[in-house]
CSV table of N, CA, C and O in Angstrom, one decimal:
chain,number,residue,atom,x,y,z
A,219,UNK,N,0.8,-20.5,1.9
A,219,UNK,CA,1.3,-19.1,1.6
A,219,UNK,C,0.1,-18.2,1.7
A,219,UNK,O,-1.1,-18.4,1.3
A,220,UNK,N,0.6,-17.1,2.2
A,220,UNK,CA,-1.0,-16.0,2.4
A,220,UNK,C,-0.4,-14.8,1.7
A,220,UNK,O,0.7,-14.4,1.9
A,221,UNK,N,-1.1,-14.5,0.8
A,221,UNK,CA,-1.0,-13.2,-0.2
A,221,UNK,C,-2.1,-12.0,0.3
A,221,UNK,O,-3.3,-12.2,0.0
A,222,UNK,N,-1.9,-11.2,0.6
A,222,UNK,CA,-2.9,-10.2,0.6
A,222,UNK,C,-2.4,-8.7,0.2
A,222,UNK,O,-1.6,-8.1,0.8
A,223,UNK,N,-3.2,-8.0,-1.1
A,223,UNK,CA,-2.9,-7.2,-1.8
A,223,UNK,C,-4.1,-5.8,-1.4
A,223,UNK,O,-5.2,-5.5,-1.8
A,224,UNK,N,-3.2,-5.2,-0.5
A,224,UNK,CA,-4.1,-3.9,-0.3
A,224,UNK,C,-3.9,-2.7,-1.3
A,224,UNK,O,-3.0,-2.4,-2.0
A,225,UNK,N,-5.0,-2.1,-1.1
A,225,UNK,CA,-5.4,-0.8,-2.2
A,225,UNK,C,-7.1,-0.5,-2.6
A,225,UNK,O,-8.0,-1.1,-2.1
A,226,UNK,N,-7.1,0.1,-3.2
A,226,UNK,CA,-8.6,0.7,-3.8
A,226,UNK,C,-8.4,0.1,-5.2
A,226,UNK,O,-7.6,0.5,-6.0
A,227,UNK,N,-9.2,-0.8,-5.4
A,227,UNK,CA,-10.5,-1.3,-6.8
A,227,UNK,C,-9.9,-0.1,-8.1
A,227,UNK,O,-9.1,-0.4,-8.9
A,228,UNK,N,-10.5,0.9,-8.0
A,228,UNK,CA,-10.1,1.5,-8.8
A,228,UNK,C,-8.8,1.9,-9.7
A,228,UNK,O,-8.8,1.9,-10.9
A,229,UNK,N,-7.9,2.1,-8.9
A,229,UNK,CA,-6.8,2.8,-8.9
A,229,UNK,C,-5.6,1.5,-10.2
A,229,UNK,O,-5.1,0.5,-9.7
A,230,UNK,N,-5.4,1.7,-11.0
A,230,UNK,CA,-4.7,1.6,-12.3
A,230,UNK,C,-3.7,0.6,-11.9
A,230,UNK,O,-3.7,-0.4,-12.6
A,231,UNK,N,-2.8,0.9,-10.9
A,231,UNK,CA,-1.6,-0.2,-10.8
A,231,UNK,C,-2.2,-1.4,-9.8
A,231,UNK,O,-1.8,-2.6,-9.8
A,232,UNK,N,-3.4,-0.8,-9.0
A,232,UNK,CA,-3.8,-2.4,-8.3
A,232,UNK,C,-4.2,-2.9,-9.1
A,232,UNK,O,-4.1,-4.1,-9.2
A,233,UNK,N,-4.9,-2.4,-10.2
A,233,UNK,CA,-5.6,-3.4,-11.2
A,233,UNK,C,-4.5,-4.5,-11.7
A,233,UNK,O,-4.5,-5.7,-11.5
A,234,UNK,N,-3.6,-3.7,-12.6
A,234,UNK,CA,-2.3,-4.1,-12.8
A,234,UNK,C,-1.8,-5.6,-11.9
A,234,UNK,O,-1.6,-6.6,-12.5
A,235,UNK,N,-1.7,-5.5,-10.5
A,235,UNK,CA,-1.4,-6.1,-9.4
A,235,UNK,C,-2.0,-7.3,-9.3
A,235,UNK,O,-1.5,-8.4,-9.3
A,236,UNK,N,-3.5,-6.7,-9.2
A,236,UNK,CA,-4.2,-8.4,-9.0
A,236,UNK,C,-4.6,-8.9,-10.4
A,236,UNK,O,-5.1,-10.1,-10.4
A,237,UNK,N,-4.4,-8.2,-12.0
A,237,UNK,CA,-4.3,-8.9,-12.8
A,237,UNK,C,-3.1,-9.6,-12.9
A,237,UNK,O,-3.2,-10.9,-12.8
A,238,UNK,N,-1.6,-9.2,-13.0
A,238,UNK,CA,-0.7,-10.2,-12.7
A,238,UNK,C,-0.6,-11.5,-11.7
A,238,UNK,O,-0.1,-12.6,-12.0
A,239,UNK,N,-1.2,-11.2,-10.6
A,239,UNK,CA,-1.4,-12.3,-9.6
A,239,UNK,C,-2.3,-13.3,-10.0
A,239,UNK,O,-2.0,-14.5,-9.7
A,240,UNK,N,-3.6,-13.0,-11.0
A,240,UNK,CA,-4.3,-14.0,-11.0
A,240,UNK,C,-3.6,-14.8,-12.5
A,240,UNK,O,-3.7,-16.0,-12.6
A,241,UNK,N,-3.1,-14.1,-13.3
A,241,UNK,CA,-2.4,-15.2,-14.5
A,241,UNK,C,-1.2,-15.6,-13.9
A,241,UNK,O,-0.5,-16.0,-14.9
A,242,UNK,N,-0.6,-15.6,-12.7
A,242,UNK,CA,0.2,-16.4,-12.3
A,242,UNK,C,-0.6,-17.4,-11.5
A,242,UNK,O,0.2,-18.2,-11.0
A,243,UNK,N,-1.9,-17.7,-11.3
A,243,UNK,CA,-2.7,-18.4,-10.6
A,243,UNK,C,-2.1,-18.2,-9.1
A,243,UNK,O,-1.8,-19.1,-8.4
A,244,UNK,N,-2.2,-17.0,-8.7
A,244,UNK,CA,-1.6,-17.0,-7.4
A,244,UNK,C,-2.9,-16.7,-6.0
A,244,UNK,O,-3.4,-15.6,-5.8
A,245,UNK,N,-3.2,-17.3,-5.5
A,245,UNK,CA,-4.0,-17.0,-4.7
A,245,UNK,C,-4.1,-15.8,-3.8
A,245,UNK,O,-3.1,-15.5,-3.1
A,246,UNK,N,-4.9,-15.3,-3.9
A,246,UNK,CA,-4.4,-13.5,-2.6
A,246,UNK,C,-5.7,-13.0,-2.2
A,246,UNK,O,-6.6,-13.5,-2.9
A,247,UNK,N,-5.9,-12.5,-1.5
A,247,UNK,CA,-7.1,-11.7,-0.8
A,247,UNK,C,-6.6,-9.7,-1.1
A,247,UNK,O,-5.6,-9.1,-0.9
A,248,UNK,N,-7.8,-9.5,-1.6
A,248,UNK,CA,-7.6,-7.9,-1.8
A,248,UNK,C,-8.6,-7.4,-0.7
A,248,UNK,O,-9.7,-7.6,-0.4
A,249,UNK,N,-7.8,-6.8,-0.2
A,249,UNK,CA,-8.4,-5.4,1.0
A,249,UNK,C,-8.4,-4.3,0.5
A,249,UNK,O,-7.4,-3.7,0.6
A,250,UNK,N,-9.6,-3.7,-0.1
A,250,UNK,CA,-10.4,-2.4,-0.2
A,250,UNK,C,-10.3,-1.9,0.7
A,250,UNK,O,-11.2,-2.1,1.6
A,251,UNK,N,-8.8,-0.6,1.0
A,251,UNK,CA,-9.1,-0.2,2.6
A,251,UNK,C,-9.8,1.2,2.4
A,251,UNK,O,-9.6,2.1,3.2
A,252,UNK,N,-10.5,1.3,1.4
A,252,UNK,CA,-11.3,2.6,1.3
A,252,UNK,C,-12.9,1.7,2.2
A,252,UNK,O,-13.5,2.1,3.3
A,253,UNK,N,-13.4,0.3,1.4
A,253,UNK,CA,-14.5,0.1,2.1
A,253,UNK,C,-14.0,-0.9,3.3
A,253,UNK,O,-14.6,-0.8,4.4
A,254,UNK,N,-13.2,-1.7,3.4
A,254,UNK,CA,-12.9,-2.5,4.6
A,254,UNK,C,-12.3,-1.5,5.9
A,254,UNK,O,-12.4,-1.7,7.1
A,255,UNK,N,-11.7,-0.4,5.1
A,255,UNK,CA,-11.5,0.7,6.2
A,255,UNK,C,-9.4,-0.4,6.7
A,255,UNK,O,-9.1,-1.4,6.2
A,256,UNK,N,-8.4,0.4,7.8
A,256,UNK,CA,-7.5,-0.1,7.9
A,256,UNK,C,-7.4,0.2,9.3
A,256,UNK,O,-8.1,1.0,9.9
A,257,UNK,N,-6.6,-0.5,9.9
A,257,UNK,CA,-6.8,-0.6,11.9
A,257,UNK,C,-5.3,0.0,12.2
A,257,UNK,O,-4.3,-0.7,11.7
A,258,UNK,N,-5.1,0.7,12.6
A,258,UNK,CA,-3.7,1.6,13.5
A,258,UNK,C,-2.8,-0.1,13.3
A,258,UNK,O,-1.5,0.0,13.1
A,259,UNK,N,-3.1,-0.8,13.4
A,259,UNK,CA,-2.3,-2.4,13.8
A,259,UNK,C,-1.8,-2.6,12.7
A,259,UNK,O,-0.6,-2.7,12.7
A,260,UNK,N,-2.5,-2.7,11.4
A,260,UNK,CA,-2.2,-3.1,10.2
A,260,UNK,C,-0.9,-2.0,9.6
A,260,UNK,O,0.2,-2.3,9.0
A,261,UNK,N,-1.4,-0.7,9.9
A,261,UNK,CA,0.0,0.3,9.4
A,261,UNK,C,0.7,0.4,10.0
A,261,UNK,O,1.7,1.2,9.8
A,262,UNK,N,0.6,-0.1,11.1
A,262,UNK,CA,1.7,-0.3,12.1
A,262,UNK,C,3.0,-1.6,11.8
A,262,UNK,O,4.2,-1.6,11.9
A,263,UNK,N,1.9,-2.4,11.5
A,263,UNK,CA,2.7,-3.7,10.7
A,263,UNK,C,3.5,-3.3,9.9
A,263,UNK,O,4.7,-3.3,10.1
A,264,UNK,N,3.0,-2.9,8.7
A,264,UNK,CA,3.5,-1.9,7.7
A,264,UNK,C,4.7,-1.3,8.1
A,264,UNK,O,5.7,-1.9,7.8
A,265,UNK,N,4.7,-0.6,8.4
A,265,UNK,CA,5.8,0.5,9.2
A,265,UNK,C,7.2,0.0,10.0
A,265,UNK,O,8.3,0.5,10.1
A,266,UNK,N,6.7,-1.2,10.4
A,266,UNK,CA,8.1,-2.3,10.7
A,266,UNK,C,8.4,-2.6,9.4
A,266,UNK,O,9.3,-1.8,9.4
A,267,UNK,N,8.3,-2.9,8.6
A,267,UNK,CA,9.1,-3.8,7.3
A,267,UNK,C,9.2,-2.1,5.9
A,267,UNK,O,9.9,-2.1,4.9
A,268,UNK,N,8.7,-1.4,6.2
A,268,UNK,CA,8.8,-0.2,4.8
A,268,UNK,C,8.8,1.2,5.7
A,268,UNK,O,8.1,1.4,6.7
A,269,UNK,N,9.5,1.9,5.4
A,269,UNK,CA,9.5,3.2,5.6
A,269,UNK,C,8.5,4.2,5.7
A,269,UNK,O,8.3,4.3,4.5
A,270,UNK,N,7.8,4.8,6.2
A,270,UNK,CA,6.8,6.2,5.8
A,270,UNK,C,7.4,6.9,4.6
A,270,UNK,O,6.3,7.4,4.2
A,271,UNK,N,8.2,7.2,3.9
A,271,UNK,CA,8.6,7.5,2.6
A,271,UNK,C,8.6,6.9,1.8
A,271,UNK,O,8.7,7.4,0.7
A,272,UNK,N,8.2,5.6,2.1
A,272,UNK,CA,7.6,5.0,0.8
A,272,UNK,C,6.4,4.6,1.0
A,272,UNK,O,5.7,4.6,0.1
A,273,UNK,N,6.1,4.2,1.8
A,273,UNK,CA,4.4,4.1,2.2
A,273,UNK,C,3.0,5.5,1.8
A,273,UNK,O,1.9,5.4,1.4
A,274,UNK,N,3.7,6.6,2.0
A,274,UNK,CA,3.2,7.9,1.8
A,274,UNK,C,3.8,8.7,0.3
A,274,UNK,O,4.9,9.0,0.1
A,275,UNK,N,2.7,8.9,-0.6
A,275,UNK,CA,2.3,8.8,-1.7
A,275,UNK,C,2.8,10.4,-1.5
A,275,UNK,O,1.9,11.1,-1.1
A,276,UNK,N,3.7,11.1,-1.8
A,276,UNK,CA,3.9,13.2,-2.2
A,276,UNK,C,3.6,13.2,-3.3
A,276,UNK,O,3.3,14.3,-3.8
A,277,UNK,N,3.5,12.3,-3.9
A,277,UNK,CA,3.2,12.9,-5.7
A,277,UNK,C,2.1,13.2,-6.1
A,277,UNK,O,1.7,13.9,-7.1
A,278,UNK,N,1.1,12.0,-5.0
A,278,UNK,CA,-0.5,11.7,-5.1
A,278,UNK,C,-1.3,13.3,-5.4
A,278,UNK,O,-0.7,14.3,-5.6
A,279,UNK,N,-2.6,13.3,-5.3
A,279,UNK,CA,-3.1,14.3,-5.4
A,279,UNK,C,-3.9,14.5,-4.1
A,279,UNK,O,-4.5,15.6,-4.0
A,280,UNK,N,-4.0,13.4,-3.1
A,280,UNK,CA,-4.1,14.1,-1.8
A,280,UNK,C,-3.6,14.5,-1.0
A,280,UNK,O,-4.3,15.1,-0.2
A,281,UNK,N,-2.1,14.4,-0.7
A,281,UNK,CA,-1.3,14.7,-0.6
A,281,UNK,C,-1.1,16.0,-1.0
A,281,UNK,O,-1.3,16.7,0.1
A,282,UNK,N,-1.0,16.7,-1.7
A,282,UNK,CA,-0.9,17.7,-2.8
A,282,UNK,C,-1.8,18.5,-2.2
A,282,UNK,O,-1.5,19.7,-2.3
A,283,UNK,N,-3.1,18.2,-1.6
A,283,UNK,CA,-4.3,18.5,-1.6
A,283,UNK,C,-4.4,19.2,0.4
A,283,UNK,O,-5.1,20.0,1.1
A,284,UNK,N,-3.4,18.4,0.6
A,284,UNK,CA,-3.3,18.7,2.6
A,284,UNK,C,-2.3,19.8,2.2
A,284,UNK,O,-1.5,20.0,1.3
A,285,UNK,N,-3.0,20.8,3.9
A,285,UNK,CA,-2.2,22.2,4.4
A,285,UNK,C,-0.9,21.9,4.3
A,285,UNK,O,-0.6,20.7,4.4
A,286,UNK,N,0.1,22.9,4.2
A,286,UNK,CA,1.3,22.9,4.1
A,286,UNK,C,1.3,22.6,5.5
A,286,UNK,O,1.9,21.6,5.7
A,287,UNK,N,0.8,23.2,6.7
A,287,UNK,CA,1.3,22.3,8.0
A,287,UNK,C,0.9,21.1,8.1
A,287,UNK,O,1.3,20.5,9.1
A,288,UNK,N,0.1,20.3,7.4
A,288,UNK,CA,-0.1,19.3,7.7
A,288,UNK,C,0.8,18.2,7.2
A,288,UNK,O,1.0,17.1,7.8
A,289,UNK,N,1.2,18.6,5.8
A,289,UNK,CA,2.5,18.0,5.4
A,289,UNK,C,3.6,18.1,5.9
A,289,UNK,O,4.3,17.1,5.8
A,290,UNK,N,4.2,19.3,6.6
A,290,UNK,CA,5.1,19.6,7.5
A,290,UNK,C,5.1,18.9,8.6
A,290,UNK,O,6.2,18.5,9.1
A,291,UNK,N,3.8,18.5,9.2
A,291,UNK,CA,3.7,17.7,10.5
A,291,UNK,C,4.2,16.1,10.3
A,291,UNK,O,4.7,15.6,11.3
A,292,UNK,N,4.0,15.4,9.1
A,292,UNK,CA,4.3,14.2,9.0
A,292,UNK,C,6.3,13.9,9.3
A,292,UNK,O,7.1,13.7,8.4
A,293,UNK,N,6.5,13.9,10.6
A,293,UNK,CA,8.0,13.9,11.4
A,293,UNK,C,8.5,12.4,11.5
A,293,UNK,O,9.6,11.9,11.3
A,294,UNK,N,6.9,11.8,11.9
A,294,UNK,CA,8.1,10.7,12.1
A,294,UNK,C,6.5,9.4,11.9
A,294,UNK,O,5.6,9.7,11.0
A,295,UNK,N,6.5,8.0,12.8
A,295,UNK,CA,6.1,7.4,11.9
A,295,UNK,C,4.3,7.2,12.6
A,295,UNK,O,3.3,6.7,12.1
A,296,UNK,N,4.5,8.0,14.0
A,296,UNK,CA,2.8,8.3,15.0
A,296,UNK,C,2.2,8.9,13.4
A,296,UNK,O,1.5,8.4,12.5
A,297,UNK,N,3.0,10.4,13.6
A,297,UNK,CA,2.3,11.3,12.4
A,297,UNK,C,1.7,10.8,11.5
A,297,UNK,O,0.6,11.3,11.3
A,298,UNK,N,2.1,9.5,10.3
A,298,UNK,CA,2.2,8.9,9.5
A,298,UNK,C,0.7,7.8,9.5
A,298,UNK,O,-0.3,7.7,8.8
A,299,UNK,N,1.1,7.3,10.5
A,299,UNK,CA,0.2,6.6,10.8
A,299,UNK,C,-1.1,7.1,10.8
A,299,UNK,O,-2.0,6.5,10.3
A,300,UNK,N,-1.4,8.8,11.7
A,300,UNK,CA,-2.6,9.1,11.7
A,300,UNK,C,-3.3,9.9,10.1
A,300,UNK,O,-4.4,10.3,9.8
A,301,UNK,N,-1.8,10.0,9.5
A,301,UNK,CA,-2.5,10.7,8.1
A,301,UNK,C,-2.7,9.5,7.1
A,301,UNK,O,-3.4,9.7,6.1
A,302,UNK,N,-2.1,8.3,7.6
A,302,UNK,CA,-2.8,7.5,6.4
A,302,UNK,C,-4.2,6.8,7.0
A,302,UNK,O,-5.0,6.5,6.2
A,303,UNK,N,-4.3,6.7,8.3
A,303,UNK,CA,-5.3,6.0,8.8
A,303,UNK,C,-6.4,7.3,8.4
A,303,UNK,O,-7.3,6.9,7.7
A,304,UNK,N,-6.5,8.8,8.7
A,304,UNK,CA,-7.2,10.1,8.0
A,304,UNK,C,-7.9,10.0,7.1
A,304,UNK,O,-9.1,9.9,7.0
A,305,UNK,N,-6.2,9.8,5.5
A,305,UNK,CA,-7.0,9.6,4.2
A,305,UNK,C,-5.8,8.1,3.7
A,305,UNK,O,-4.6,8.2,3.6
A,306,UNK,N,-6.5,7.0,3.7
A,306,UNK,CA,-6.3,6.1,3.0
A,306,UNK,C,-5.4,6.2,1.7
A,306,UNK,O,-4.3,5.7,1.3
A,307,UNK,N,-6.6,7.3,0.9
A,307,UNK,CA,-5.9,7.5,-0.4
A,307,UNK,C,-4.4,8.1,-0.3
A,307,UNK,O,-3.6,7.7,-1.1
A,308,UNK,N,-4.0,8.8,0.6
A,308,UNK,CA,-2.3,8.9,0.5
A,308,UNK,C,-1.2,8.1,0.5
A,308,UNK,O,0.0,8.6,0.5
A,309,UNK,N,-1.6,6.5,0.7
A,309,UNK,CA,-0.8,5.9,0.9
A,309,UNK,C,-0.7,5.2,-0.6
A,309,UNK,O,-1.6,4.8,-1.3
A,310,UNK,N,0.9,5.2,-1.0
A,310,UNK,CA,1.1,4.3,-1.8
A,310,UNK,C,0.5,2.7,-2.4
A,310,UNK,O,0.7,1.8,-1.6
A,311,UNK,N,-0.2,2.5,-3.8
A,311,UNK,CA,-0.3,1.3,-3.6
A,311,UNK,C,0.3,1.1,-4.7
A,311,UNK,O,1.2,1.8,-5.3
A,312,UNK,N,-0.2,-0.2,-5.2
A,312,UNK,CA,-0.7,-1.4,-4.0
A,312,UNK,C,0.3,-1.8,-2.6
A,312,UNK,O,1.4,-1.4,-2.5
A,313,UNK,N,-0.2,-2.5,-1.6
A,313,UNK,CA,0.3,-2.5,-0.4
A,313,UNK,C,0.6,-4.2,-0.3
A,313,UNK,O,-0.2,-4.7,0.5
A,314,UNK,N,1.5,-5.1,-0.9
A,314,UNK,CA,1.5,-6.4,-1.2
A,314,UNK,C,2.4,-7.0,0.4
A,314,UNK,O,3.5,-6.6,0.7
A,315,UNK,N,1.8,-7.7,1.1
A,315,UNK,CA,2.0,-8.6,2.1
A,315,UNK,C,1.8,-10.3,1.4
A,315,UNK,O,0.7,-11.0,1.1
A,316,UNK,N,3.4,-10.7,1.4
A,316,UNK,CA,3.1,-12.2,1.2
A,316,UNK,C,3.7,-12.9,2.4
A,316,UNK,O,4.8,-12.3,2.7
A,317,UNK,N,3.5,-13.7,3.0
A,317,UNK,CA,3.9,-14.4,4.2
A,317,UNK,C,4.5,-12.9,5.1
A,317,UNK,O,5.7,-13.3,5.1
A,318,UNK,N,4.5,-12.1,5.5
A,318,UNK,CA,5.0,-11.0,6.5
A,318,UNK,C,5.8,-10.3,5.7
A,318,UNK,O,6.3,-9.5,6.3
A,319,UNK,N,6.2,-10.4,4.2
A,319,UNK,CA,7.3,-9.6,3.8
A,319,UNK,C,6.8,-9.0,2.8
A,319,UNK,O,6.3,-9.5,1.8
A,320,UNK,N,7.1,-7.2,2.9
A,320,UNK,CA,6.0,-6.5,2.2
A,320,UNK,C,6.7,-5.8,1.0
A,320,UNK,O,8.0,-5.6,1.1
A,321,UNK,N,5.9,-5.3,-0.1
A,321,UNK,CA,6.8,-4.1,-0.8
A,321,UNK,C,5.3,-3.0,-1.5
A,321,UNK,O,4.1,-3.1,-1.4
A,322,UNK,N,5.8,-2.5,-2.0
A,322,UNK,CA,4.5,-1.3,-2.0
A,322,UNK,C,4.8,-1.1,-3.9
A,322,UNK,O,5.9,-1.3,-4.5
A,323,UNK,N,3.5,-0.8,-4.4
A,323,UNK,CA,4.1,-0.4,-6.1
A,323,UNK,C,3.6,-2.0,-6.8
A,323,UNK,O,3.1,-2.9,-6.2
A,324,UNK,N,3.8,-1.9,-8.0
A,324,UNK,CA,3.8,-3.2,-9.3
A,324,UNK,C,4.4,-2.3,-10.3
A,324,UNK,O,4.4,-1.1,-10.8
A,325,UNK,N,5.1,-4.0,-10.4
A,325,UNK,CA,5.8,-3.5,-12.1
A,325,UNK,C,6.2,-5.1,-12.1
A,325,UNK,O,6.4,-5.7,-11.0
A,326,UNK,N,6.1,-5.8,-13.2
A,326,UNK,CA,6.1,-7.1,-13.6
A,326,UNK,C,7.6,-7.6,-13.2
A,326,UNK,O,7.8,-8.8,-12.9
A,327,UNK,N,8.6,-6.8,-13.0
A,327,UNK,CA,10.2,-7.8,-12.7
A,327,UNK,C,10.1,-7.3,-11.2
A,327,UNK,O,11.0,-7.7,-10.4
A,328,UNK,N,9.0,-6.3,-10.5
A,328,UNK,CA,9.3,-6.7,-8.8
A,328,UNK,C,8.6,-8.1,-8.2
A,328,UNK,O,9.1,-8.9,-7.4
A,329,UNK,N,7.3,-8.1,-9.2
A,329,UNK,CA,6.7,-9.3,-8.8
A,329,UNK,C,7.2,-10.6,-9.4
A,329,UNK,O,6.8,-11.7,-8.8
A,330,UNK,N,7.9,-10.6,-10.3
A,330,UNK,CA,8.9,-11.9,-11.0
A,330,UNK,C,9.5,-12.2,-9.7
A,330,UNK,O,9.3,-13.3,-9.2
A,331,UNK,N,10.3,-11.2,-9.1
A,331,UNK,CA,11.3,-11.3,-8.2
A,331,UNK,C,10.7,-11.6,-7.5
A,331,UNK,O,10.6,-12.9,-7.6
A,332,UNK,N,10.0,-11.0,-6.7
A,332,UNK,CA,9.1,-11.1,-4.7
A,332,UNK,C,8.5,-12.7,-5.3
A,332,UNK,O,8.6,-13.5,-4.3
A,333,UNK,N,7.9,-13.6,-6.8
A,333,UNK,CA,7.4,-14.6,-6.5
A,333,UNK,C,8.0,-16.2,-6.8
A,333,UNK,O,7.6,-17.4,-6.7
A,334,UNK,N,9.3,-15.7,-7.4
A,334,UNK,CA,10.1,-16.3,-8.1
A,334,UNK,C,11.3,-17.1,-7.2
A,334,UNK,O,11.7,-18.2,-7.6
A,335,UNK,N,11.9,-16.6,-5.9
A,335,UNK,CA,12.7,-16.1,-4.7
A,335,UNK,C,12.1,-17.5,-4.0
A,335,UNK,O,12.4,-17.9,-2.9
């Protein structure tokens, strides 16, 4: 099984994330895509299995923080792609990939579920 749990170190719910995973003894790799940086391929992947509406963070504060045309511009899933590849931080995390099947967020009964299944 391959686990890999994207997001930024800092940020309160990945912590959340990979502390749940490790007292489940679950094995996972974290991608810091603030320093590992993320490849057009990887949110592309993404983008097959989750929506841009949920991948893209409106509540965030970068988000919040881009021109009203630039939030206007995000139409479909090109757009999407170049504003999260832009600012990383706009994207929803954590970004959990286990075997190809992804979901975005932590809360203890998604991860019951997604590891329980």
């Amino acid at each position: 099984m391959t686990i890999t749990v994207y997001g930024i170190p800092n940020c309160d719910t990945v912590k959340k994330a990979r502390t749940w995973l490790a007292d489940q003894q679950q094995d996972f790799v974290f991608h810091d895509f603030k320093k590992q940086g993320l490849t057009r391929e990887i949110v592309a992947g993404w983008l097959k299995h989750l929506s841009r509406d949920v991948l893209v963070n409106r509540k965030g504060t970068t988000w919040r923080a881009l021109s009203d045309e630039r939030k206007a511009s995000i139409v479909d899933d090109e757009a999407a792609i170049a504003l999260m590849l832009e600012n990383p931080s706009v994207i929803k995390r954590p970004v959990l990939d286990k075997n190809g099947a992804f979901c975005v967020g932590f809360s203890d009964a998604q991860y019951q579920q997604i590891f329980n299944s």
